[in-house]
Amino acid sequence: MKRTLFSAFLLSSALLFGACNNDKPAEVGAEGMNAAATAASDAANPTVDNPNVASETEAPNPNAPVMTFTESEYNFGDIKPGDVVKHTFEFTNTGKSPLLIENATASCGCTTPNWTKDPIAPGGKGTIEVQFNSQGKAGLQNKEVAVRANTQPSITQIAIRANILPENTNGPVKQ
């Protein structure tokens, strides 16, 4: 048993010392081996010019894209329980560089956003379609969608509103 443990120790020591290659060429430099991986990654995934992501402080960028909505809030009014309704928010890139939406997330699982995936050139238009499923909901509903893009600030809020009527009613009750 002792002989087996000693042999295993010697073998692992030999592998450990053999794996350490202290004769590395000086060409690796300060950037190390990650420089080639970073260059390949940058080529495969072009970055969007958004200084807000790179640092803690917001640096003003006069050339940043600007997402200008025709409306930032939409009210569906009274809807029946179980109705699925949609609204399309339209916006224009009023900035000086291409606008790219990274993501749009809703405040609730009953709300589903779908947005323009291609970059929007300055002066170009895009859309964000928001679908709301009223199943299991009642009364006044306020749902927000956070749109993350390469704008300043990086998150823009849009909202939908609806009043879900009680079961077995066709509309507002006249008094």
CSV table of N, CA and C in Angstrom, one decimal:
chain,number,residue,atom,x,y,z
A,1,MET,N,0.8,-1.2,0.0
A,1,MET,CA,0.0,0.0,0.0
A,1,MET,C,0.9,1.3,0.0
A,2,LYS,N,1.9,1.2,0.9
A,2,LYS,CA,2.8,2.4,0.9
A,2,LYS,C,3.5,2.6,-0.4
A,3,ARG,N,3.9,1.5,-1.0
A,3,ARG,CA,4.6,1.5,-2.3
A,3,ARG,C,3.7,2.1,-3.4
A,4,THR,N,2.4,1.8,-3.4
A,4,THR,CA,1.5,2.3,-4.4
A,4,THR,C,1.3,3.8,-4.2
A,5,LEU,N,1.1,4.2,-2.9
A,5,LEU,CA,0.9,5.6,-2.6
A,5,LEU,C,2.2,6.4,-3.0
A,6,PHE,N,3.4,5.9,-2.7
A,6,PHE,CA,4.6,6.6,-3.1
A,6,PHE,C,4.8,6.7,-4.6
A,7,SER,N,4.4,5.6,-5.3
A,7,SER,CA,4.5,5.6,-6.8
A,7,SER,C,3.5,6.7,-7.3
A,8,ALA,N,2.3,6.7,-6.8
A,8,ALA,CA,1.3,7.7,-7.3
A,8,ALA,C,1.8,9.1,-7.0
A,9,PHE,N,2.4,9.3,-5.8
A,9,PHE,CA,3.0,10.6,-5.5
A,9,PHE,C,4.1,11.0,-6.5
A,10,LEU,N,5.0,10.1,-6.8
A,10,LEU,CA,6.1,10.4,-7.7
A,10,LEU,C,5.5,10.7,-9.1
A,11,LEU,N,4.6,9.9,-9.5
A,11,LEU,CA,4.0,10.1,-10.8
A,11,LEU,C,3.3,11.5,-10.9
A,12,SER,N,2.5,11.9,-9.9
A,12,SER,CA,1.8,13.1,-9.9
A,12,SER,C,2.8,14.3,-9.9
A,13,SER,N,3.9,14.1,-9.1
A,13,SER,CA,4.9,15.2,-9.0
A,13,SER,C,5.6,15.4,-10.4
A,14,ALA,N,5.9,14.3,-11.0
A,14,ALA,CA,6.5,14.3,-12.3
A,14,ALA,C,5.6,15.0,-13.4
A,15,LEU,N,4.3,14.7,-13.3
A,15,LEU,CA,3.4,15.4,-14.2
A,15,LEU,C,3.3,16.8,-13.9
A,16,LEU,N,3.2,17.2,-12.7
A,16,LEU,CA,3.1,18.6,-12.3
A,16,LEU,C,4.3,19.4,-12.8
A,17,PHE,N,5.5,18.9,-12.5
A,17,PHE,CA,6.7,19.6,-12.9
A,17,PHE,C,6.9,19.6,-14.4
A,18,GLY,N,6.5,18.5,-15.1
A,18,GLY,CA,6.6,18.4,-16.5
A,18,GLY,C,5.6,19.3,-17.2
A,19,ALA,N,4.4,19.6,-16.6
A,19,ALA,CA,3.4,20.4,-17.2
A,19,ALA,C,3.8,21.9,-17.1
A,20,CYS,N,4.6,22.3,-16.1
A,20,CYS,CA,5.0,23.7,-16.0
A,20,CYS,C,6.1,23.9,-17.0
A,21,ASN,N,5.8,24.8,-17.9
A,21,ASN,CA,6.8,25.1,-19.0
A,21,ASN,C,7.3,26.5,-18.7
A,22,ASN,N,8.4,26.6,-18.0
A,22,ASN,CA,8.9,27.9,-17.7
A,22,ASN,C,9.7,28.5,-18.8
A,23,ASP,N,9.9,27.8,-19.9
A,23,ASP,CA,10.7,28.3,-21.1
A,23,ASP,C,9.8,28.9,-22.1
A,24,LYS,N,8.7,29.6,-21.7
A,24,LYS,CA,7.8,30.2,-22.7
A,24,LYS,C,8.5,31.4,-23.4
A,25,PRO,N,8.2,31.5,-24.7
A,25,PRO,CA,8.9,32.6,-25.4
A,25,PRO,C,8.3,33.9,-24.9
A,26,ALA,N,9.1,35.0,-25.1
A,26,ALA,CA,8.7,36.3,-24.6
A,26,ALA,C,7.7,37.0,-25.5
A,27,GLU,N,7.3,36.3,-26.6
A,27,GLU,CA,6.3,37.0,-27.5
A,27,GLU,C,4.9,37.1,-27.0
A,28,VAL,N,4.6,36.4,-25.9
A,28,VAL,CA,3.2,36.5,-25.4
A,28,VAL,C,2.9,37.9,-24.9
A,29,GLY,N,3.8,38.6,-24.3
A,29,GLY,CA,3.6,40.0,-23.9
A,29,GLY,C,2.6,40.2,-22.8
A,30,ALA,N,2.3,41.5,-22.6
A,30,ALA,CA,1.4,41.9,-21.5
A,30,ALA,C,-0.1,41.4,-21.8
A,31,GLU,N,-0.5,41.4,-23.1
A,31,GLU,CA,-1.8,41.0,-23.4
A,31,GLU,C,-2.1,39.5,-23.2
A,32,GLY,N,-1.1,38.7,-23.2
A,32,GLY,CA,-1.2,37.3,-23.0
A,32,GLY,C,-2.0,36.6,-24.1
A,33,MET,N,-2.4,35.4,-23.8
A,33,MET,CA,-3.0,34.6,-24.9
A,33,MET,C,-4.4,35.0,-25.1
A,34,ASN,N,-5.0,35.8,-24.3
A,34,ASN,CA,-6.4,36.2,-24.5
A,34,ASN,C,-6.5,37.2,-25.6
A,35,ALA,N,-5.5,37.9,-26.1
A,35,ALA,CA,-5.6,38.9,-27.1
A,35,ALA,C,-6.1,38.3,-28.4
A,36,ALA,N,-5.7,37.1,-28.8
A,36,ALA,CA,-6.2,36.5,-30.0
A,36,ALA,C,-7.6,36.1,-29.8
A,37,ALA,N,-8.0,35.6,-28.7
A,37,ALA,CA,-9.4,35.2,-28.4
A,37,ALA,C,-10.3,36.4,-28.4
A,38,THR,N,-9.8,37.5,-27.8
A,38,THR,CA,-10.6,38.8,-27.8
A,38,THR,C,-10.8,39.3,-29.2
A,39,ALA,N,-9.8,39.3,-30.0
A,39,ALA,CA,-9.9,39.8,-31.4
A,39,ALA,C,-10.9,38.9,-32.2
A,40,ALA,N,-10.8,37.6,-32.0
A,40,ALA,CA,-11.7,36.8,-32.7
A,40,ALA,C,-13.2,37.0,-32.2
A,41,SER,N,-13.3,37.1,-30.9
A,41,SER,CA,-14.7,37.4,-30.4
A,41,SER,C,-15.2,38.7,-30.8
A,42,ASP,N,-14.4,39.8,-30.9
A,42,ASP,CA,-14.8,41.1,-31.4
A,42,ASP,C,-15.3,41.0,-32.8
A,43,ALA,N,-14.6,40.2,-33.6
A,43,ALA,CA,-14.9,40.1,-35.0
A,43,ALA,C,-16.3,39.4,-35.2
A,44,ALA,N,-16.5,38.4,-34.4
A,44,ALA,CA,-17.7,37.6,-34.5
A,44,ALA,C,-18.9,38.3,-33.9
A,45,ASN,N,-18.7,39.1,-32.8
A,45,ASN,CA,-19.8,39.9,-32.2
A,45,ASN,C,-19.5,41.4,-32.1
A,46,PRO,N,-19.8,42.1,-33.2
A,46,PRO,CA,-19.5,43.5,-33.2
A,46,PRO,C,-20.3,44.2,-32.1
A,47,THR,N,-19.6,45.1,-31.4
A,47,THR,CA,-20.2,45.8,-30.3
A,47,THR,C,-20.9,47.0,-30.7
A,48,VAL,N,-21.8,47.5,-29.9
A,48,VAL,CA,-22.6,48.6,-30.2
A,48,VAL,C,-22.0,49.8,-29.3
A,49,ASP,N,-21.9,50.9,-29.9
A,49,ASP,CA,-21.3,52.1,-29.3
A,49,ASP,C,-22.3,52.6,-28.1
A,50,ASN,N,-22.0,52.1,-26.9
A,50,ASN,CA,-22.8,52.5,-25.8
A,50,ASN,C,-21.9,52.7,-24.6
A,51,PRO,N,-21.5,53.9,-24.3
A,51,PRO,CA,-20.6,54.1,-23.2
A,51,PRO,C,-21.2,53.8,-21.9
A,52,ASN,N,-22.5,53.7,-21.7
A,52,ASN,CA,-23.1,53.4,-20.5
A,52,ASN,C,-22.8,52.0,-20.0
A,53,VAL,N,-22.6,51.1,-20.9
A,53,VAL,CA,-22.3,49.7,-20.6
A,53,VAL,C,-20.8,49.6,-20.1
A,54,ALA,N,-19.9,50.4,-20.6
A,54,ALA,CA,-18.5,50.2,-20.4
A,54,ALA,C,-18.1,50.8,-19.0
A,55,SER,N,-18.8,51.7,-18.5
A,55,SER,CA,-18.3,52.3,-17.3
A,55,SER,C,-19.5,52.6,-16.3
A,56,GLU,N,-19.2,52.9,-15.1
A,56,GLU,CA,-20.2,53.2,-14.1
A,56,GLU,C,-20.8,54.6,-14.3
A,57,THR,N,-20.1,55.5,-14.8
A,57,THR,CA,-20.6,56.8,-15.0
A,57,THR,C,-21.1,57.0,-16.5
A,58,GLU,N,-22.1,57.8,-16.6
A,58,GLU,CA,-22.6,58.0,-18.0
A,58,GLU,C,-21.9,59.1,-18.7
A,59,ALA,N,-21.2,58.7,-19.8
A,59,ALA,CA,-20.5,59.7,-20.6
A,59,ALA,C,-21.4,60.2,-21.7
A,60,PRO,N,-21.5,61.5,-21.8
A,60,PRO,CA,-22.4,62.0,-22.9
A,60,PRO,C,-21.8,61.7,-24.2
A,61,ASN,N,-22.6,61.3,-25.1
A,61,ASN,CA,-22.2,61.0,-26.5
A,61,ASN,C,-23.1,61.7,-27.4
A,62,PRO,N,-22.7,62.8,-28.1
A,62,PRO,CA,-23.5,63.6,-29.0
A,62,PRO,C,-23.9,62.8,-30.2
A,63,ASN,N,-23.2,61.7,-30.5
A,63,ASN,CA,-23.5,60.9,-31.7
A,63,ASN,C,-24.4,59.7,-31.4
A,64,ALA,N,-24.8,59.5,-30.2
A,64,ALA,CA,-25.6,58.4,-29.8
A,64,ALA,C,-27.0,58.4,-30.5
A,65,PRO,N,-27.5,57.2,-30.8
A,65,PRO,CA,-28.8,57.1,-31.4
A,65,PRO,C,-29.9,57.6,-30.3
A,66,VAL,N,-31.0,58.1,-30.9
A,66,VAL,CA,-32.1,58.5,-30.0
A,66,VAL,C,-33.4,57.9,-30.5
A,67,MET,N,-34.0,57.2,-29.5
A,67,MET,CA,-35.3,56.5,-29.8
A,67,MET,C,-36.4,57.4,-29.5
A,68,THR,N,-37.1,58.0,-30.5
A,68,THR,CA,-38.2,58.9,-30.3
A,68,THR,C,-39.5,58.2,-30.7
A,69,PHE,N,-40.4,58.0,-29.7
A,69,PHE,CA,-41.6,57.3,-29.9
A,69,PHE,C,-42.7,58.3,-30.3
A,70,THR,N,-43.7,57.8,-31.2
A,70,THR,CA,-44.8,58.6,-31.5
A,70,THR,C,-45.7,58.7,-30.2
A,71,GLU,N,-45.7,57.6,-29.4
A,71,GLU,CA,-46.4,57.5,-28.2
A,71,GLU,C,-45.7,56.5,-27.3
A,72,SER,N,-45.6,56.8,-26.0
A,72,SER,CA,-44.9,55.9,-25.1
A,72,SER,C,-45.8,55.2,-24.2
A,73,GLU,N,-47.1,55.4,-24.3
A,73,GLU,CA,-48.1,54.8,-23.5
A,73,GLU,C,-49.4,54.6,-24.4
A,74,TYR,N,-50.0,53.4,-24.2
A,74,TYR,CA,-51.2,53.1,-25.0
A,74,TYR,C,-52.3,52.5,-24.0
A,75,ASN,N,-53.5,52.9,-24.1
A,75,ASN,CA,-54.6,52.4,-23.3
A,75,ASN,C,-55.6,51.7,-24.2
A,76,PHE,N,-55.7,50.4,-23.9
A,76,PHE,CA,-56.7,49.5,-24.6
A,76,PHE,C,-58.1,49.8,-24.2
A,77,GLY,N,-58.3,50.5,-23.1
A,77,GLY,CA,-59.7,50.8,-22.6
A,77,GLY,C,-60.2,49.5,-22.0
A,78,ASP,N,-61.5,49.3,-22.1
A,78,ASP,CA,-62.2,48.2,-21.5
A,78,ASP,C,-62.1,47.0,-22.4
A,79,ILE,N,-61.6,45.8,-21.8
A,79,ILE,CA,-61.6,44.6,-22.6
A,79,ILE,C,-62.2,43.5,-21.8
A,80,LYS,N,-62.6,42.4,-22.4
A,80,LYS,CA,-63.2,41.3,-21.7
A,80,LYS,C,-62.1,40.3,-21.2
A,81,PRO,N,-62.4,39.6,-20.1
A,81,PRO,CA,-61.5,38.7,-19.5
A,81,PRO,C,-61.1,37.6,-20.6
A,82,GLY,N,-59.9,37.3,-20.7
A,82,GLY,CA,-59.4,36.3,-21.6
A,82,GLY,C,-59.0,36.9,-23.0
A,83,ASP,N,-59.3,38.2,-23.2
A,83,ASP,CA,-59.0,38.8,-24.5
A,83,ASP,C,-57.4,38.9,-24.6
A,84,VAL,N,-56.9,38.7,-25.8
A,84,VAL,CA,-55.5,38.9,-26.1
A,84,VAL,C,-55.5,40.1,-27.1
A,85,VAL,N,-54.8,41.2,-26.7
A,85,VAL,CA,-54.8,42.4,-27.5
A,85,VAL,C,-53.4,42.8,-27.8
A,86,LYS,N,-53.2,43.5,-28.9
A,86,LYS,CA,-51.9,43.9,-29.4
A,86,LYS,C,-51.9,45.4,-29.7
A,87,HIS,N,-50.7,46.0,-29.5
A,87,HIS,CA,-50.5,47.4,-30.0
A,87,HIS,C,-49.1,47.5,-30.5
A,88,THR,N,-48.9,48.2,-31.5
A,88,THR,CA,-47.5,48.4,-32.1
A,88,THR,C,-47.1,49.9,-31.8
A,89,PHE,N,-46.0,50.0,-31.1
A,89,PHE,CA,-45.4,51.3,-30.8
A,89,PHE,C,-44.4,51.6,-31.9
A,90,GLU,N,-44.5,52.7,-32.5
A,90,GLU,CA,-43.6,53.1,-33.6
A,90,GLU,C,-42.6,54.1,-33.1
A,91,PHE,N,-41.4,54.0,-33.5
A,91,PHE,CA,-40.4,55.0,-33.1
A,91,PHE,C,-39.5,55.4,-34.3
A,92,THR,N,-38.7,56.5,-34.2
A,92,THR,CA,-37.8,56.9,-35.2
A,92,THR,C,-36.4,57.1,-34.5
A,93,ASN,N,-35.4,56.8,-35.2
A,93,ASN,CA,-34.0,57.0,-34.7
A,93,ASN,C,-33.7,58.5,-35.1
A,94,THR,N,-33.8,59.4,-34.1
A,94,THR,CA,-33.5,60.8,-34.4
A,94,THR,C,-32.1,61.1,-34.0
A,95,GLY,N,-31.2,60.1,-33.8
A,95,GLY,CA,-29.8,60.4,-33.4
A,95,GLY,C,-29.0,60.4,-34.7
A,96,LYS,N,-27.6,60.3,-34.4
A,96,LYS,CA,-26.7,60.4,-35.5
A,96,LYS,C,-26.0,59.1,-35.8
A,97,SER,N,-26.3,58.0,-35.1
A,97,SER,CA,-25.7,56.7,-35.4
A,97,SER,C,-26.8,55.6,-35.4
A,98,PRO,N,-26.5,54.4,-36.0
A,98,PRO,CA,-27.5,53.4,-36.0
A,98,PRO,C,-27.9,52.9,-34.6
A,99,LEU,N,-29.2,52.7,-34.5
A,99,LEU,CA,-29.9,52.3,-33.3
A,99,LEU,C,-30.1,50.8,-33.3
A,100,LEU,N,-29.7,50.1,-32.2
A,100,LEU,CA,-29.8,48.7,-32.1
A,100,LEU,C,-30.5,48.3,-30.8
A,101,ILE,N,-31.6,47.7,-30.8
A,101,ILE,CA,-32.3,47.2,-29.6
A,101,ILE,C,-31.7,45.9,-29.2
A,102,GLU,N,-31.2,45.9,-28.0
A,102,GLU,CA,-30.6,44.6,-27.4
A,102,GLU,C,-31.7,43.7,-26.9
A,103,ASN,N,-32.7,44.3,-26.2
A,103,ASN,CA,-33.7,43.5,-25.5
A,103,ASN,C,-34.9,44.3,-25.2
A,104,ALA,N,-36.0,43.7,-25.0
A,104,ALA,CA,-37.2,44.4,-24.5
A,104,ALA,C,-37.9,43.4,-23.5
A,105,THR,N,-38.0,43.8,-22.3
A,105,THR,CA,-38.6,42.9,-21.3
A,105,THR,C,-39.8,43.5,-20.6
A,106,ALA,N,-40.8,42.7,-20.4
A,106,ALA,CA,-42.1,43.1,-19.8
A,106,ALA,C,-42.1,42.9,-18.3
A,107,SER,N,-42.9,43.7,-17.6
A,107,SER,CA,-43.0,43.6,-16.2
A,107,SER,C,-43.8,42.4,-15.7
A,108,CYS,N,-44.4,41.7,-16.6
A,108,CYS,CA,-45.3,40.5,-16.3
A,108,CYS,C,-45.2,39.5,-17.4
A,109,GLY,N,-45.4,38.3,-17.1
A,109,GLY,CA,-45.4,37.2,-18.1
A,109,GLY,C,-46.6,37.3,-19.1
A,110,CYS,N,-47.6,38.0,-18.7
A,110,CYS,CA,-48.8,38.2,-19.5
A,110,CYS,C,-48.6,39.1,-20.7
A,111,THR,N,-47.5,39.8,-20.7
A,111,THR,CA,-47.2,40.8,-21.7
A,111,THR,C,-45.9,40.4,-22.5
A,112,THR,N,-46.0,40.4,-23.8
A,112,THR,CA,-45.0,39.9,-24.6
A,112,THR,C,-44.6,40.9,-25.7
A,113,PRO,N,-43.3,41.4,-25.6
A,113,PRO,CA,-42.9,42.4,-26.6
A,113,PRO,C,-42.1,41.7,-27.8
A,114,ASN,N,-42.3,42.2,-28.9
A,114,ASN,CA,-41.5,41.8,-30.1
A,114,ASN,C,-41.1,43.1,-30.8
A,115,TRP,N,-39.8,43.1,-31.2
A,115,TRP,CA,-39.2,44.4,-31.7
A,115,TRP,C,-38.4,44.2,-32.9
A,116,THR,N,-38.1,45.3,-33.6
A,116,THR,CA,-37.3,45.3,-34.8
A,116,THR,C,-35.9,44.9,-34.4
A,117,LYS,N,-35.4,43.8,-35.0
A,117,LYS,CA,-34.1,43.2,-34.7
A,117,LYS,C,-32.9,43.8,-35.5
A,118,ASP,N,-33.2,44.4,-36.6
A,118,ASP,CA,-32.1,45.0,-37.5
A,118,ASP,C,-31.7,46.4,-37.0
A,119,PRO,N,-30.5,46.8,-37.2
A,119,PRO,CA,-30.1,48.2,-36.8
A,119,PRO,C,-31.0,49.2,-37.6
A,120,ILE,N,-31.3,50.3,-36.9
A,120,ILE,CA,-32.2,51.3,-37.5
A,120,ILE,C,-31.3,52.5,-37.8
A,121,ALA,N,-31.1,52.8,-39.0
A,121,ALA,CA,-30.2,54.0,-39.4
A,121,ALA,C,-30.8,55.3,-38.9
A,122,PRO,N,-30.0,56.3,-38.8
A,122,PRO,CA,-30.5,57.6,-38.4
A,122,PRO,C,-31.6,58.0,-39.4
A,123,GLY,N,-32.7,58.5,-38.8
A,123,GLY,CA,-33.9,58.8,-39.6
A,123,GLY,C,-34.8,57.7,-39.9
A,124,GLY,N,-34.3,56.4,-39.7
A,124,GLY,CA,-35.1,55.2,-39.9
A,124,GLY,C,-36.2,55.0,-38.9
A,125,LYS,N,-37.1,54.1,-39.2
A,125,LYS,CA,-38.2,53.8,-38.2
A,125,LYS,C,-38.2,52.3,-37.8
A,126,GLY,N,-38.6,52.1,-36.6
A,126,GLY,CA,-38.7,50.7,-36.1
A,126,GLY,C,-40.0,50.6,-35.3
A,127,THR,N,-40.3,49.3,-34.9
A,127,THR,CA,-41.5,49.1,-34.1
A,127,THR,C,-41.2,48.1,-32.9
A,128,ILE,N,-42.1,48.3,-31.9
A,128,ILE,CA,-42.1,47.3,-30.8
A,128,ILE,C,-43.6,46.9,-30.7
A,129,GLU,N,-43.9,45.7,-31.0
A,129,GLU,CA,-45.3,45.2,-30.8
A,129,GLU,C,-45.4,44.6,-29.4
A,130,VAL,N,-46.4,45.0,-28.7
A,130,VAL,CA,-46.7,44.5,-27.3
A,130,VAL,C,-48.0,43.8,-27.3
A,131,GLN,N,-48.0,42.5,-26.9
A,131,GLN,CA,-49.2,41.7,-26.8
A,131,GLN,C,-49.5,41.5,-25.3
A,132,PHE,N,-50.8,41.7,-25.0
A,132,PHE,CA,-51.2,41.5,-23.6
A,132,PHE,C,-52.3,40.4,-23.6
A,133,ASN,N,-52.1,39.4,-22.7
A,133,ASN,CA,-53.1,38.4,-22.5
A,133,ASN,C,-53.8,38.6,-21.1
A,134,SER,N,-55.1,38.9,-21.2
A,134,SER,CA,-55.8,39.3,-20.0
A,134,SER,C,-56.4,38.1,-19.2
A,135,GLN,N,-56.0,36.9,-19.6
A,135,GLN,CA,-56.5,35.7,-18.9
A,135,GLN,C,-56.0,35.7,-17.4
A,136,GLY,N,-57.0,35.5,-16.5
A,136,GLY,CA,-56.7,35.5,-15.1
A,136,GLY,C,-56.5,36.9,-14.5
A,137,LYS,N,-56.7,37.9,-15.2
A,137,LYS,CA,-56.5,39.3,-14.7
A,137,LYS,C,-57.9,39.9,-14.5
A,138,ALA,N,-58.0,40.9,-13.7
A,138,ALA,CA,-59.2,41.7,-13.4
A,138,ALA,C,-58.9,43.1,-13.1
A,139,GLY,N,-59.8,44.0,-13.5
A,139,GLY,CA,-59.7,45.4,-13.1
A,139,GLY,C,-58.6,46.1,-13.9
A,140,LEU,N,-58.1,47.2,-13.4
A,140,LEU,CA,-57.2,48.1,-14.1
A,140,LEU,C,-55.8,47.4,-14.1
A,141,GLN,N,-55.2,47.3,-15.3
A,141,GLN,CA,-53.9,46.7,-15.5
A,141,GLN,C,-52.9,47.7,-16.1
A,142,ASN,N,-51.7,47.9,-15.5
A,142,ASN,CA,-50.7,48.8,-16.0
A,142,ASN,C,-49.5,47.9,-16.2
A,143,LYS,N,-49.0,47.7,-17.4
A,143,LYS,CA,-47.8,46.9,-17.7
A,143,LYS,C,-46.8,47.8,-18.4
A,144,GLU,N,-45.5,47.6,-18.0
A,144,GLU,CA,-44.4,48.4,-18.6
A,144,GLU,C,-43.5,47.4,-19.3
A,145,VAL,N,-42.9,48.0,-20.4
A,145,VAL,CA,-41.9,47.2,-21.1
A,145,VAL,C,-40.6,48.1,-21.1
A,146,ALA,N,-39.5,47.5,-20.7
A,146,ALA,CA,-38.2,48.2,-20.6
A,146,ALA,C,-37.5,47.8,-21.9
A,147,VAL,N,-37.1,48.8,-22.7
A,147,VAL,CA,-36.4,48.6,-24.0
A,147,VAL,C,-35.0,49.0,-23.8
A,148,ARG,N,-34.1,48.0,-23.9
A,148,ARG,CA,-32.6,48.2,-23.7
A,148,ARG,C,-32.0,48.4,-25.1
A,149,ALA,N,-31.4,49.5,-25.3
A,149,ALA,CA,-30.8,49.8,-26.6
A,149,ALA,C,-29.5,50.6,-26.4
A,150,ASN,N,-28.8,50.9,-27.5
A,150,ASN,CA,-27.5,51.6,-27.5
A,150,ASN,C,-27.8,53.1,-27.4
A,151,THR,N,-28.8,53.5,-26.7
A,151,THR,CA,-29.2,54.9,-26.6
A,151,THR,C,-28.7,55.5,-25.2
A,152,GLN,N,-28.9,56.8,-25.0
A,152,GLN,CA,-28.6,57.3,-23.7
A,152,GLN,C,-29.8,58.0,-23.1
A,153,PRO,N,-30.4,57.6,-22.0
A,153,PRO,CA,-30.0,56.4,-21.2
A,153,PRO,C,-30.3,55.1,-22.0
A,154,SER,N,-29.7,54.0,-21.5
A,154,SER,CA,-29.8,52.8,-22.3
A,154,SER,C,-31.1,52.1,-22.2
A,155,ILE,N,-32.0,52.5,-21.2
A,155,ILE,CA,-33.3,51.9,-21.0
A,155,ILE,C,-34.4,52.9,-21.2
A,156,THR,N,-35.3,52.6,-22.1
A,156,THR,CA,-36.5,53.4,-22.3
A,156,THR,C,-37.7,52.6,-21.9
A,157,GLN,N,-38.7,53.3,-21.2
A,157,GLN,CA,-39.9,52.6,-20.8
A,157,GLN,C,-41.1,53.0,-21.7
A,158,ILE,N,-41.8,52.0,-22.1
A,158,ILE,CA,-43.1,52.2,-22.7
A,158,ILE,C,-44.2,51.4,-21.9
A,159,ALA,N,-45.4,51.8,-22.0
A,159,ALA,CA,-46.4,51.2,-21.1
A,159,ALA,C,-47.7,50.9,-21.9
A,160,ILE,N,-48.5,49.9,-21.4
A,160,ILE,CA,-49.8,49.7,-21.9
A,160,ILE,C,-50.7,49.7,-20.6
A,161,ARG,N,-52.0,50.0,-20.9
A,161,ARG,CA,-53.0,50.0,-19.8
A,161,ARG,C,-54.3,49.3,-20.4
A,162,ALA,N,-55.0,48.8,-19.5
A,162,ALA,CA,-56.3,48.1,-19.8
A,162,ALA,C,-57.2,48.0,-18.6
A,163,ASN,N,-58.5,48.0,-18.8
A,163,ASN,CA,-59.4,47.8,-17.8
A,163,ASN,C,-60.1,46.5,-18.1
A,164,ILE,N,-59.9,45.4,-17.4
A,164,ILE,CA,-60.5,44.1,-17.6
A,164,ILE,C,-61.9,44.1,-16.9
A,165,LEU,N,-62.9,44.0,-17.7
A,165,LEU,CA,-64.3,44.0,-17.1
A,165,LEU,C,-64.6,42.7,-16.3
A,166,PRO,N,-65.5,42.8,-15.4
A,166,PRO,CA,-65.9,41.6,-14.7
A,166,PRO,C,-66.5,40.6,-15.6
A,167,GLU,N,-66.5,39.3,-15.2
A,167,GLU,CA,-67.1,38.3,-16.1
A,167,GLU,C,-68.6,38.6,-16.4
A,168,ASN,N,-69.0,38.1,-17.6
A,168,ASN,CA,-70.4,38.3,-18.0
A,168,ASN,C,-70.9,39.7,-18.2
A,169,THR,N,-70.0,40.6,-18.5
A,169,THR,CA,-70.5,42.0,-18.8
A,169,THR,C,-70.0,42.3,-20.2
A,170,ASN,N,-70.7,43.2,-20.9
A,170,ASN,CA,-70.4,43.5,-22.3
A,170,ASN,C,-69.8,44.9,-22.4
A,171,GLY,N,-69.7,45.6,-21.3
A,171,GLY,CA,-69.2,47.0,-21.4
A,171,GLY,C,-69.5,47.7,-20.1
A,172,PRO,N,-69.2,49.0,-20.1
A,172,PRO,CA,-69.5,49.8,-18.9
A,172,PRO,C,-71.0,49.9,-18.7
A,173,VAL,N,-71.4,49.9,-17.4
A,173,VAL,CA,-72.8,49.9,-17.0
A,173,VAL,C,-73.3,51.4,-17.0
A,174,LYS,N,-74.4,51.7,-17.7
A,174,LYS,CA,-74.9,53.0,-17.7
A,174,LYS,C,-75.7,53.2,-16.4
A,175,GLN,N,-75.6,54.4,-15.9
A,175,GLN,CA,-76.4,54.7,-14.7
A,175,GLN,C,-77.4,55.8,-14.9
